[in-house]
PDB file of C-alpha atoms and ligand atoms in Angstrom:
ATOM      1  CA  MET G   1       5.127 -25.100   2.236  1.00 43.00           C
ATOM      2  CA  ASN G   2       5.498 -25.248  -1.244  1.00 47.00           C
ATOM      3  CA  PRO G   3       3.547 -22.839  -3.164  1.00 45.00           C
ATOM      4  CA  SER G   4       2.144 -25.190  -5.609  1.00 46.00           C
ATOM      5  CA  THR G   5       0.736 -27.120  -2.361  1.00 47.00           C
ATOM      6  CA  ALA G   6      -0.582 -24.427  -0.803  1.00 49.00           C
ATOM      7  CA  PRO G   7      -4.236 -24.369   0.148  1.00 52.00           C
ATOM      8  CA  ALA G   8      -6.124 -23.343  -3.007  1.00 55.00           C
ATOM      9  CA  SER G   9      -8.469 -21.437  -0.678  1.00 71.00           C
ATOM     10  CA  LEU G  10      -5.645 -18.853   0.078  1.00 87.00           C
ATOM     11  CA  HIS G  11      -4.862 -17.176  -3.249  1.00 93.00           C
ATOM     12  CA  GLY G  12      -6.130 -14.980  -5.894  1.00 96.00           C
ATOM     13  CA  TRP G  13      -9.291 -13.702  -4.955  1.00 96.00           C
ATOM     14  CA  ARG G  14     -10.162 -15.587  -1.792  1.00 96.00           C
ATOM     15  CA  LEU G  15      -6.886 -13.998  -0.459  1.00 97.00           C
ATOM     16  CA  PHE G  16      -8.422 -10.733  -1.733  1.00 98.00           C
ATOM     17  CA  GLY G  17     -11.647 -11.419   0.166  1.00 97.00           C
ATOM     18  CA  LEU G  18      -9.809 -12.876   3.312  1.00 97.00           C
ATOM     19  CA  LEU G  19      -7.515  -9.527   3.483  1.00 98.00           C
ATOM     20  CA  ALA G  20     -10.518  -7.261   2.904  1.00 98.00           C
ATOM     21  CA  LEU G  21     -12.582  -8.824   5.645  1.00 98.00           C
ATOM     22  CA  LEU G  22      -9.231  -8.385   7.948  1.00 98.00           C
ATOM     23  CA  VAL G  23      -9.567  -4.479   7.028  1.00 98.00           C
ATOM     24  CA  LEU G  24     -13.343  -4.397   7.674  1.00 98.00           C
ATOM     25  CA  VAL G  25     -12.913  -6.302  10.944  1.00 98.00           C
ATOM     26  CA  ALA G  26     -10.136  -3.967  12.275  1.00 98.00           C
ATOM     27  CA  THR G  27     -12.347  -1.046  11.287  1.00 98.00           C
ATOM     28  CA  ALA G  28     -15.371  -2.131  12.805  1.00 98.00           C
ATOM     29  CA  LEU G  29     -13.391  -2.754  16.279  1.00 98.00           C
ATOM     30  CA  ALA G  30     -11.795   0.597  16.008  1.00 98.00           C
ATOM     31  CA  LEU G  31     -14.982   2.205  15.561  1.00 98.00           C
ATOM     32  CA  ALA G  32     -16.707   0.075  18.465  1.00 97.00           C
ATOM     33  CA  TRP G  33     -13.924   0.564  20.972  1.00 95.00           C
ATOM     34  CA  GLN G  34     -14.174   4.500  21.165  1.00 95.00           C
ATOM     35  CA  PRO G  35     -17.677   5.827  22.692  1.00 95.00           C
ATOM     36  CA  GLN G  36     -17.420   8.967  21.269  1.00 97.00           C
ATOM     37  CA  LEU G  37     -18.086   9.380  17.273  1.00 97.00           C
ATOM     38  CA  VAL G  38     -15.377  11.517  16.418  1.00 97.00           C
ATOM     39  CA  GLU G  39     -12.872   9.819  18.188  1.00 97.00           C
ATOM     40  CA  ALA G  40     -14.292   6.715  16.841  1.00 98.00           C
ATOM     41  CA  LEU G  41     -13.850   8.185  13.448  1.00 98.00           C
ATOM     42  CA  ARG G  42     -10.410   9.313  13.692  1.00 97.00           C
ATOM     43  CA  SER G  43      -9.304   6.003  15.533  1.00 98.00           C
ATOM     44  CA  ALA G  44     -10.759   3.848  12.494  1.00 98.00           C
ATOM     45  CA  ILE G  45      -8.940   6.234  10.219  1.00 98.00           C
ATOM     46  CA  ARG G  46      -5.604   5.649  11.472  1.00 98.00           C
ATOM     47  CA  VAL G  47      -6.422   2.144  11.877  1.00 98.00           C
ATOM     48  CA  THR G  48      -7.103   1.647   7.916  1.00 98.00           C
ATOM     49  CA  ALA G  49      -3.868   3.861   7.006  1.00 98.00           C
ATOM     50  CA  ARG G  50      -2.251   1.140   9.019  1.00 98.00           C
ATOM     51  CA  THR G  51      -4.035  -2.087   7.401  1.00 98.00           C
ATOM     52  CA  SER G  52      -3.038  -0.067   4.131  1.00 98.00           C
ATOM     53  CA  PHE G  53       0.581   0.107   4.970  1.00 98.00           C
ATOM     54  CA  ALA G  54       1.044  -3.410   5.797  1.00 98.00           C
ATOM     55  CA  LEU G  55      -0.651  -4.425   2.692  1.00 98.00           C
ATOM     56  CA  PHE G  56       1.263  -2.016   0.562  1.00 98.00           C
ATOM     57  CA  LEU G  57       4.479  -2.986   2.102  1.00 98.00           C
ATOM     58  CA  LEU G  58       4.050  -6.924   1.068  1.00 98.00           C
ATOM     59  CA  ALA G  59       3.015  -5.491  -2.578  1.00 98.00           C
ATOM     60  CA  PHE G  60       6.069  -3.089  -2.790  1.00 98.00           C
ATOM     61  CA  LEU G  61       8.473  -5.350  -1.576  1.00 98.00           C
ATOM     62  CA  ALA G  62       7.292  -8.781  -3.585  1.00 98.00           C
ATOM     63  CA  SER G  63       9.575  -7.953  -6.441  1.00 97.00           C
ATOM     64  CA  SER G  64      12.410  -7.278  -4.026  1.00 97.00           C
ATOM     65  CA  LEU G  65      12.357 -10.149  -1.685  1.00 98.00           C
ATOM     66  CA  ALA G  66      11.911 -12.630  -4.587  1.00 97.00           C
ATOM     67  CA  ILE G  67      15.135 -11.250  -6.126  1.00 97.00           C
ATOM     68  CA  LEU G  68      17.562 -10.871  -2.708  1.00 97.00           C
ATOM     69  CA  VAL G  69      15.938 -14.374  -0.926  1.00 97.00           C
ATOM     70  CA  PRO G  70      14.615 -16.245  -3.321  1.00 96.00           C
ATOM     71  CA  SER G  71      12.346 -19.132  -1.649  1.00 96.00           C
ATOM     72  CA  PRO G  72       8.829 -20.721  -2.028  1.00 96.00           C
ATOM     73  CA  THR G  73       7.252 -18.092   0.430  1.00 96.00           C
ATOM     74  CA  SER G  74       8.845 -14.923  -1.620  1.00 97.00           C
ATOM     75  CA  ARG G  75       7.915 -16.419  -5.046  1.00 96.00           C
ATOM     76  CA  ALA G  76       4.181 -17.092  -3.715  1.00 96.00           C
ATOM     77  CA  LEU G  77       4.164 -13.353  -2.093  1.00 97.00           C
ATOM     78  CA  LEU G  78       5.362 -12.440  -5.700  1.00 97.00           C
ATOM     79  CA  ARG G  79       2.663 -14.406  -7.465  1.00 97.00           C
ATOM     80  CA  GLU G  80       0.010 -12.835  -5.155  1.00 97.00           C
ATOM     81  CA  ARG G  81       1.171  -9.283  -5.473  1.00 97.00           C
ATOM     82  CA  ARG G  82      -1.519  -7.955  -7.516  1.00 97.00           C
ATOM     83  CA  PHE G  83      -4.302  -9.243  -4.873  1.00 98.00           C
ATOM     84  CA  PHE G  84      -2.249  -7.642  -1.990  1.00 98.00           C
ATOM     85  CA  GLY G  85      -2.256  -4.509  -4.165  1.00 98.00           C
ATOM     86  CA  LEU G  86      -5.894  -4.529  -4.563  1.00 98.00           C
ATOM     87  CA  ALA G  87      -6.325  -5.088  -0.720  1.00 98.00           C
ATOM     88  CA  PHE G  88      -4.226  -2.128   0.055  1.00 98.00           C
ATOM     89  CA  ALA G  89      -6.356  -0.079  -2.403  1.00 98.00           C
ATOM     90  CA  PHE G  90      -9.596  -1.520  -0.725  1.00 98.00           C
ATOM     91  CA  SER G  91      -8.170  -0.640   2.645  1.00 98.00           C
ATOM     92  CA  HIS G  92      -7.511   3.002   1.264  1.00 98.00           C
ATOM     93  CA  LEU G  93     -11.222   2.938   0.185  1.00 98.00           C
ATOM     94  CA  ILE G  94     -12.127   2.384   3.589  1.00 98.00           C
ATOM     95  CA  HIS G  95      -9.704   5.161   4.823  1.00 98.00           C
ATOM     96  CA  GLY G  96     -11.357   7.539   2.236  1.00 98.00           C
ATOM     97  CA  VAL G  97     -15.084   6.918   3.214  1.00 98.00           C
ATOM     98  CA  LEU G  98     -14.193   7.286   6.803  1.00 98.00           C
ATOM     99  CA  ILE G  99     -12.362  10.509   5.836  1.00 98.00           C
ATOM    100  CA  LEU G 100     -15.127  11.877   4.083  1.00 98.00           C
ATOM    101  CA  THR G 101     -17.620  10.722   6.798  1.00 98.00           C
ATOM    102  CA  TYR G 102     -15.502  12.493   9.437  1.00 98.00           C
ATOM    103  CA  ALA G 103     -15.185  15.799   7.249  1.00 97.00           C
ATOM    104  CA  GLN G 104     -19.015  15.751   6.477  1.00 97.00           C
ATOM    105  CA  LEU G 105     -19.963  15.122  10.191  1.00 98.00           C
ATOM    106  CA  PHE G 106     -17.193  17.069  11.944  1.00 97.00           C
ATOM    107  CA  PRO G 107     -15.812  20.040   9.649  1.00 97.00           C
ATOM    108  CA  GLU G 108     -14.747  22.027  12.180  1.00 96.00           C
ATOM    109  CA  VAL G 109     -12.717  19.420  13.596  1.00 96.00           C
ATOM    110  CA  PHE G 110     -11.488  17.881  10.200  1.00 96.00           C
ATOM    111  CA  TRP G 111     -10.595  21.790   8.823  1.00 96.00           C
ATOM    112  CA  ASN G 112      -8.940  22.751  12.726  1.00 93.00           C
ATOM    113  CA  GLY G 113      -5.473  23.636  11.196  1.00 87.00           C
ATOM    114  CA  ARG G 114      -5.745  21.718   7.929  1.00 92.00           C
ATOM    115  CA  SER G 115      -5.596  24.032   4.583  1.00 93.00           C
ATOM    116  CA  ALA G 116      -6.927  22.639   1.311  1.00 93.00           C
ATOM    117  CA  ALA G 117      -3.312  22.641   0.105  1.00 94.00           C
ATOM    118  CA  ALA G 118      -2.725  19.703   2.940  1.00 93.00           C
ATOM    119  CA  ASN G 119      -4.963  17.297   1.146  1.00 95.00           C
ATOM    120  CA  ILE G 120      -2.891  17.640  -2.340  1.00 96.00           C
ATOM    121  CA  PRO G 121      -0.370  14.986  -1.263  1.00 96.00           C
ATOM    122  CA  GLY G 122      -3.147  12.567  -0.233  1.00 96.00           C
ATOM    123  CA  SER G 123      -5.299  13.593  -3.145  1.00 97.00           C
ATOM    124  CA  VAL G 124      -2.351  12.757  -5.599  1.00 98.00           C
ATOM    125  CA  GLY G 125      -2.384   9.444  -3.502  1.00 98.00           C
ATOM    126  CA  TYR G 126      -5.670   8.619  -4.185  1.00 98.00           C
ATOM    127  CA  LEU G 127      -5.358   9.330  -7.777  1.00 98.00           C
ATOM    128  CA  PHE G 128      -2.631   6.847  -8.274  1.00 98.00           C
ATOM    129  CA  ILE G 129      -4.476   4.102  -6.222  1.00 98.00           C
ATOM    130  CA  LEU G 130      -7.420   4.503  -8.642  1.00 98.00           C
ATOM    131  CA  LEU G 131      -5.045   4.305 -11.768  1.00 97.00           C
ATOM    132  CA  LEU G 132      -3.027   1.445 -10.172  1.00 98.00           C
ATOM    133  CA  ALA G 133      -6.092  -0.453  -9.318  1.00 97.00           C
ATOM    134  CA  LEU G 134      -8.254   0.060 -12.490  1.00 96.00           C
ATOM    135  CA  THR G 135      -5.055  -1.307 -14.614  1.00 96.00           C
ATOM    136  CA  SER G 136      -4.414  -4.235 -12.399  1.00 95.00           C
ATOM    137  CA  PHE G 137      -6.673  -6.155 -14.681  1.00 93.00           C
ATOM    138  CA  PRO G 138      -5.354  -8.296 -17.880  1.00 91.00           C
ATOM    139  CA  TRP G 139      -7.595  -6.067 -20.205  1.00 92.00           C
ATOM    140  CA  ALA G 140      -5.816  -3.038 -19.004  1.00 92.00           C
ATOM    141  CA  MET G 141      -2.084  -4.665 -19.377  1.00 90.00           C
ATOM    142  CA  LYS G 142      -3.217  -5.273 -22.726  1.00 92.00           C
ATOM    143  CA  ALA G 143      -4.246  -1.911 -23.520  1.00 93.00           C
ATOM    144  CA  LEU G 144      -1.405  -0.120 -22.067  1.00 93.00           C
ATOM    145  CA  GLY G 145       1.208  -2.085 -23.148  1.00 93.00           C
ATOM    146  CA  GLY G 146       4.210  -4.062 -21.275  1.00 91.00           C
ATOM    147  CA  ARG G 147       6.174  -0.434 -21.072  1.00 94.00           C
ATOM    148  CA  GLY G 148       3.194   2.240 -20.280  1.00 96.00           C
ATOM    149  CA  TRP G 149       1.832  -0.348 -17.589  1.00 96.00           C
ATOM    150  CA  LYS G 150       5.414  -1.052 -16.129  1.00 95.00           C
ATOM    151  CA  ALA G 151       6.105   3.192 -16.030  1.00 97.00           C
ATOM    152  CA  LEU G 152       2.714   3.754 -14.599  1.00 97.00           C
ATOM    153  CA  HIS G 153       2.788   0.945 -11.718  1.00 97.00           C
ATOM    154  CA  SER G 154       6.620   1.912 -10.804  1.00 97.00           C
ATOM    155  CA  THR G 155       5.873   5.762 -10.786  1.00 98.00           C
ATOM    156  CA  GLY G 156       2.511   4.996  -8.835  1.00 98.00           C
ATOM    157  CA  THR G 157       4.243   2.742  -6.220  1.00 97.00           C
ATOM    158  CA  TRP G 158       7.265   5.134  -5.650  1.00 98.00           C
ATOM    159  CA  VAL G 159       4.661   7.942  -5.230  1.00 98.00           C
ATOM    160  CA  LEU G 160       2.733   6.273  -2.810  1.00 98.00           C
ATOM    161  CA  ALA G 161       5.817   4.880  -0.802  1.00 98.00           C
ATOM    162  CA  LEU G 162       6.933   8.647  -0.458  1.00 98.00           C
ATOM    163  CA  ILE G 163       3.389   9.636   0.753  1.00 98.00           C
ATOM    164  CA  PHE G 164       3.461   6.969   3.322  1.00 98.00           C
ATOM    165  CA  CYS G 165       6.899   8.249   4.278  1.00 97.00           C
ATOM    166  CA  PHE G 166       5.874  12.135   4.440  1.00 96.00           C
ATOM    167  CA  SER G 167       2.736  10.909   6.489  1.00 96.00           C
ATOM    168  CA  PHE G 168       4.851   9.189   9.074  1.00 98.00           C
ATOM    169  CA  TYR G 169       7.491  11.649   9.268  1.00 97.00           C
ATOM    170  CA  LYS G 170       5.032  14.972  10.060  1.00 95.00           C
ATOM    171  CA  ARG G 171       3.614  12.962  12.436  1.00 96.00           C
ATOM    172  CA  ILE G 172       6.767  12.210  14.726  1.00 97.00           C
ATOM    173  CA  PRO G 173       6.622  15.030  16.734  1.00 97.00           C
ATOM    174  CA  LEU G 174       3.031  13.568  17.929  1.00 96.00           C
ATOM    175  CA  SER G 175       4.748  10.037  19.237  1.00 96.00           C
ATOM    176  CA  PRO G 176       7.782   8.287  18.940  1.00 95.00           C
ATOM    177  CA  GLY G 177       5.808   5.322  17.215  1.00 95.00           C
ATOM    178  CA  TYR G 178       6.046   7.172  14.036  1.00 97.00           C
ATOM    179  CA  VAL G 179       9.778   6.853  13.987  1.00 98.00           C
ATOM    180  CA  LEU G 180       9.354   3.210  13.611  1.00 97.00           C
ATOM    181  CA  ALA G 181       6.827   3.455  10.710  1.00 98.00           C
ATOM    182  CA  PHE G 182       9.023   5.973   9.027  1.00 98.00           C
ATOM    183  CA  GLY G 183      11.980   3.796   9.602  1.00 98.00           C
ATOM    184  CA  LEU G 184      10.122   0.733   8.228  1.00 98.00           C
ATOM    185  CA  MET G 185       8.882   2.500   4.916  1.00 98.00           C
ATOM    186  CA  PHE G 186      12.430   4.129   4.581  1.00 98.00           C
ATOM    187  CA  SER G 187      13.999   0.810   4.882  1.00 98.00           C
ATOM    188  CA  ALA G 188      11.700  -1.070   2.357  1.00 98.00           C
ATOM    189  CA  ILE G 189      12.846   1.679   0.017  1.00 98.00           C
ATOM    190  CA  VAL G 190      16.322   1.192   0.460  1.00 98.00           C
ATOM    191  CA  LEU G 191      15.835  -2.816   0.053  1.00 98.00           C
ATOM    192  CA  LYS G 192      13.894  -2.015  -3.219  1.00 97.00           C
ATOM    193  CA  LEU G 193      17.045   0.107  -4.431  1.00 98.00           C
ATOM    194  CA  VAL G 194      19.378  -2.778  -3.410  1.00 98.00           C
ATOM    195  CA  ALA G 195      17.421  -5.397  -5.114  1.00 97.00           C
ATOM    196  CA  LYS G 196      17.295  -3.106  -8.531  1.00 95.00           C
ATOM    197  CA  LEU G 197      20.991  -2.890  -8.052  1.00 96.00           C
ATOM    198  CA  ALA G 198      21.471  -6.519  -7.746  1.00 96.00           C
ATOM    199  CA  GLN G 199      19.033  -7.516 -10.421  1.00 93.00           C
ATOM    200  CA  ARG G 200      21.394  -5.137 -12.694  1.00 93.00           C
ATOM    201  CA  VAL G 201      24.753  -6.646 -11.542  1.00 93.00           C
ATOM    202  CA  ARG G 202      23.397 -10.270 -12.369  1.00 91.00           C
ATOM    203  CA  ARG G 203      22.025  -8.808 -15.710  1.00 90.00           C
ATOM    204  CA  ASN G 204      25.480  -7.584 -16.598  1.00 90.00           C
ATOM    205  CA  ALA G 205      27.263 -10.817 -15.009  1.00 89.00           C
ATOM    206  CA  GLN G 206      24.887 -12.874 -17.603  1.00 80.00           C
ATOM    207  CA  PRO G 207      23.822 -10.512 -20.300  1.00 63.00           C
ATOM    208  CA  ALA G 208      22.332 -13.816 -22.305  1.00 59.00           C
ATOM    209  CA  ARG G 209      20.141 -15.218 -19.587  1.00 55.00           C
ATOM    210  CA  THR G 210      16.646 -13.896 -19.107  1.00 56.00           C
ATOM    211  CA  PRO G 211      15.752 -13.012 -15.747  1.00 56.00           C
ATOM    212  CA  LEU G 212      12.788 -14.559 -13.818  1.00 54.00           C
ATOM    213  CA  THR G 213      11.918 -11.371 -11.871  1.00 56.00           C
ATOM    214  CA  THR G 214      11.744  -7.865 -12.794  1.00 56.00           C
ATOM    215  CA  ALA G 215      12.021  -5.335 -10.001  1.00 60.00           C
ATOM    216  CA  ARG G 216       9.236  -2.514 -10.467  1.00 63.00           C
TER     217      ARG G 216
HETATM  218  C1  LIG Q   1      -6.934  13.960   0.733  1.00 55.26           C
HETATM  219  C2  LIG Q   1      -6.563  12.533   1.264  1.00 55.26           C
HETATM  220  C3  LIG Q   1      -6.542  12.182   2.484  1.00 55.26           C
HETATM  221  C4  LIG Q   1      -6.653  12.686   3.442  1.00 55.26           C
HETATM  222  C5  LIG Q   1      -7.832  13.811   3.840  1.00 55.26           C
HETATM  223  C6  LIG Q   1      -6.555  12.161   4.839  1.00 55.26           C
HETATM  224  C7  LIG Q   1      -6.539  12.145   6.046  1.00 55.26           C
HETATM  225  C8  LIG Q   1      -6.240  11.514   7.157  1.00 55.26           C
HETATM  226  C9  LIG Q   1      -6.542  11.871   8.596  1.00 55.26           C
HETATM  227  C10 LIG Q   1      -7.671  12.878   8.952  1.00 55.26           C
HETATM  228  C11 LIG Q   1      -5.932  10.955   9.482  1.00 55.26           C
HETATM  229  C12 LIG Q   1      -5.916  10.482  10.732  1.00 55.26           C
HETATM  230  C13 LIG Q   1      -5.259  11.789  11.764  1.00 55.26           C
HETATM  231  C14 LIG Q   1      -5.824  11.719  12.977  1.00 55.26           C
HETATM  232  O1  LIG Q   1      -4.802  11.007  13.836  1.00 55.26           O
HETATM  233  O2  LIG Q   1      -6.821  12.067  13.512  1.00 55.26           O
HETATM  234  C15 LIG Q   1      -4.872   9.993   8.355  1.00 55.26           C
HETATM  235  C16 LIG Q   1      -3.970   9.509   8.939  1.00 55.26           C
HETATM  236  C17 LIG Q   1      -2.952   8.774   7.885  1.00 55.26           C
HETATM  237  N1  LIG Q   1      -3.157   8.494   6.612  1.00 55.26           N
HETATM  238 FE1  LIG Q   1      -4.450   9.730   5.399  1.00 55.26          FE
HETATM  239  N2  LIG Q   1      -5.552  11.023   4.343  1.00 55.26           N
HETATM  240  C18 LIG Q   1      -5.611  11.190   2.456  1.00 55.26           C
HETATM  241  C19 LIG Q   1      -4.749  10.128   1.868  1.00 55.26           C
HETATM  242  C20 LIG Q   1      -3.768   9.406   2.375  1.00 55.26           C
HETATM  243  C21 LIG Q   1      -2.996   8.609   1.444  1.00 55.26           C
HETATM  244  C22 LIG Q   1      -3.109   8.575  -0.132  1.00 55.26           C
HETATM  245  C23 LIG Q   1      -2.082   7.845   2.396  1.00 55.26           C
HETATM  246  C24 LIG Q   1      -1.084   6.863   2.153  1.00 55.26           C
HETATM  247  C25 LIG Q   1      -0.556   6.295   0.735  1.00 55.26           C
HETATM  248  C26 LIG Q   1      -2.469   8.087   3.958  1.00 55.26           C
HETATM  249  C27 LIG Q   1      -1.673   7.730   4.795  1.00 55.26           C
HETATM  250  C28 LIG Q   1      -2.113   8.094   6.359  1.00 55.26           C
HETATM  251  C29 LIG Q   1      -1.194   7.586   7.403  1.00 55.26           C
HETATM  252  C30 LIG Q   1       0.012   6.687   7.204  1.00 55.26           C
HETATM  253  C31 LIG Q   1      -1.976   8.272   8.302  1.00 55.26           C
HETATM  254  C32 LIG Q   1      -1.248   8.007   9.734  1.00 55.26           C
HETATM  255  C33 LIG Q   1      -1.982   6.492  10.521  1.00 55.26           C
HETATM  256  C34 LIG Q   1      -1.458   6.320  11.593  1.00 55.26           C
HETATM  257  O3  LIG Q   1      -1.727   7.438  12.540  1.00 55.26           O
HETATM  258  O4  LIG Q   1      -0.347   5.784  11.869  1.00 55.26           O
HETATM  259  N3  LIG Q   1      -3.578   9.184   3.667  1.00 55.26           N
HETATM  260  N4  LIG Q   1      -5.196  10.447   7.094  1.00 55.26           N
END
């Protein structure tokens, strides 16, 4: 479907609302599925990490897909990138609320084998999620300026991509499924680097032309 004729209900804040609702439904199902509260919380934490991952991948790859496979769908994805990013932040807000509840209600289980240092990468991730979400609004873009905004969002998305890689990699001994998740994140990183290279090659070939899309 041509994005210009796409239903008005499925973009912008309505899209965000729908994605946020799906995250809440998935969380509620995960909580309801397990009879034991401790297992229910752990399961919901994993589910929200996965909804976050799916939403992050869409936002992370939007510009690369628009460069490598230009189509109405990839352009629509790029246009809605901000709302996929904000839905990712919402999903991770729920991840955080569940983690705090888990740590509060079951401190012995939460801290079992976990040091305060083990929370550093995740905390840095949360700092970037907060910064990226707060600066996703026009007033913040204006205040930061084009270069500052791009530098922050580029750094933040790469840091989060590495945290996802690390989170999946360290869980590989627990289940082979994590190899797939790690492979997905790793492939997305490779795809993004290829898109950046393709954009550079195109720019050098046509220095006078302004590109439609900038990979960040
Ligand atoms: C201090 C901050 C954080 C803490 C304390 C934390 C804690 C946790 C816990 C307790 C789990 C579930 C472990 C279990 O299986 O029982 C989990 C899963 C996970 N978290 Fe977080 N997290 C934090 C931040 C983050 C961030 C910022 C990201 C990514 C950007 C992230 C990505 C993940 C992933 C990918 C999983 C695995 C999901 C799966 O099993 O498929 N976490 N986290």
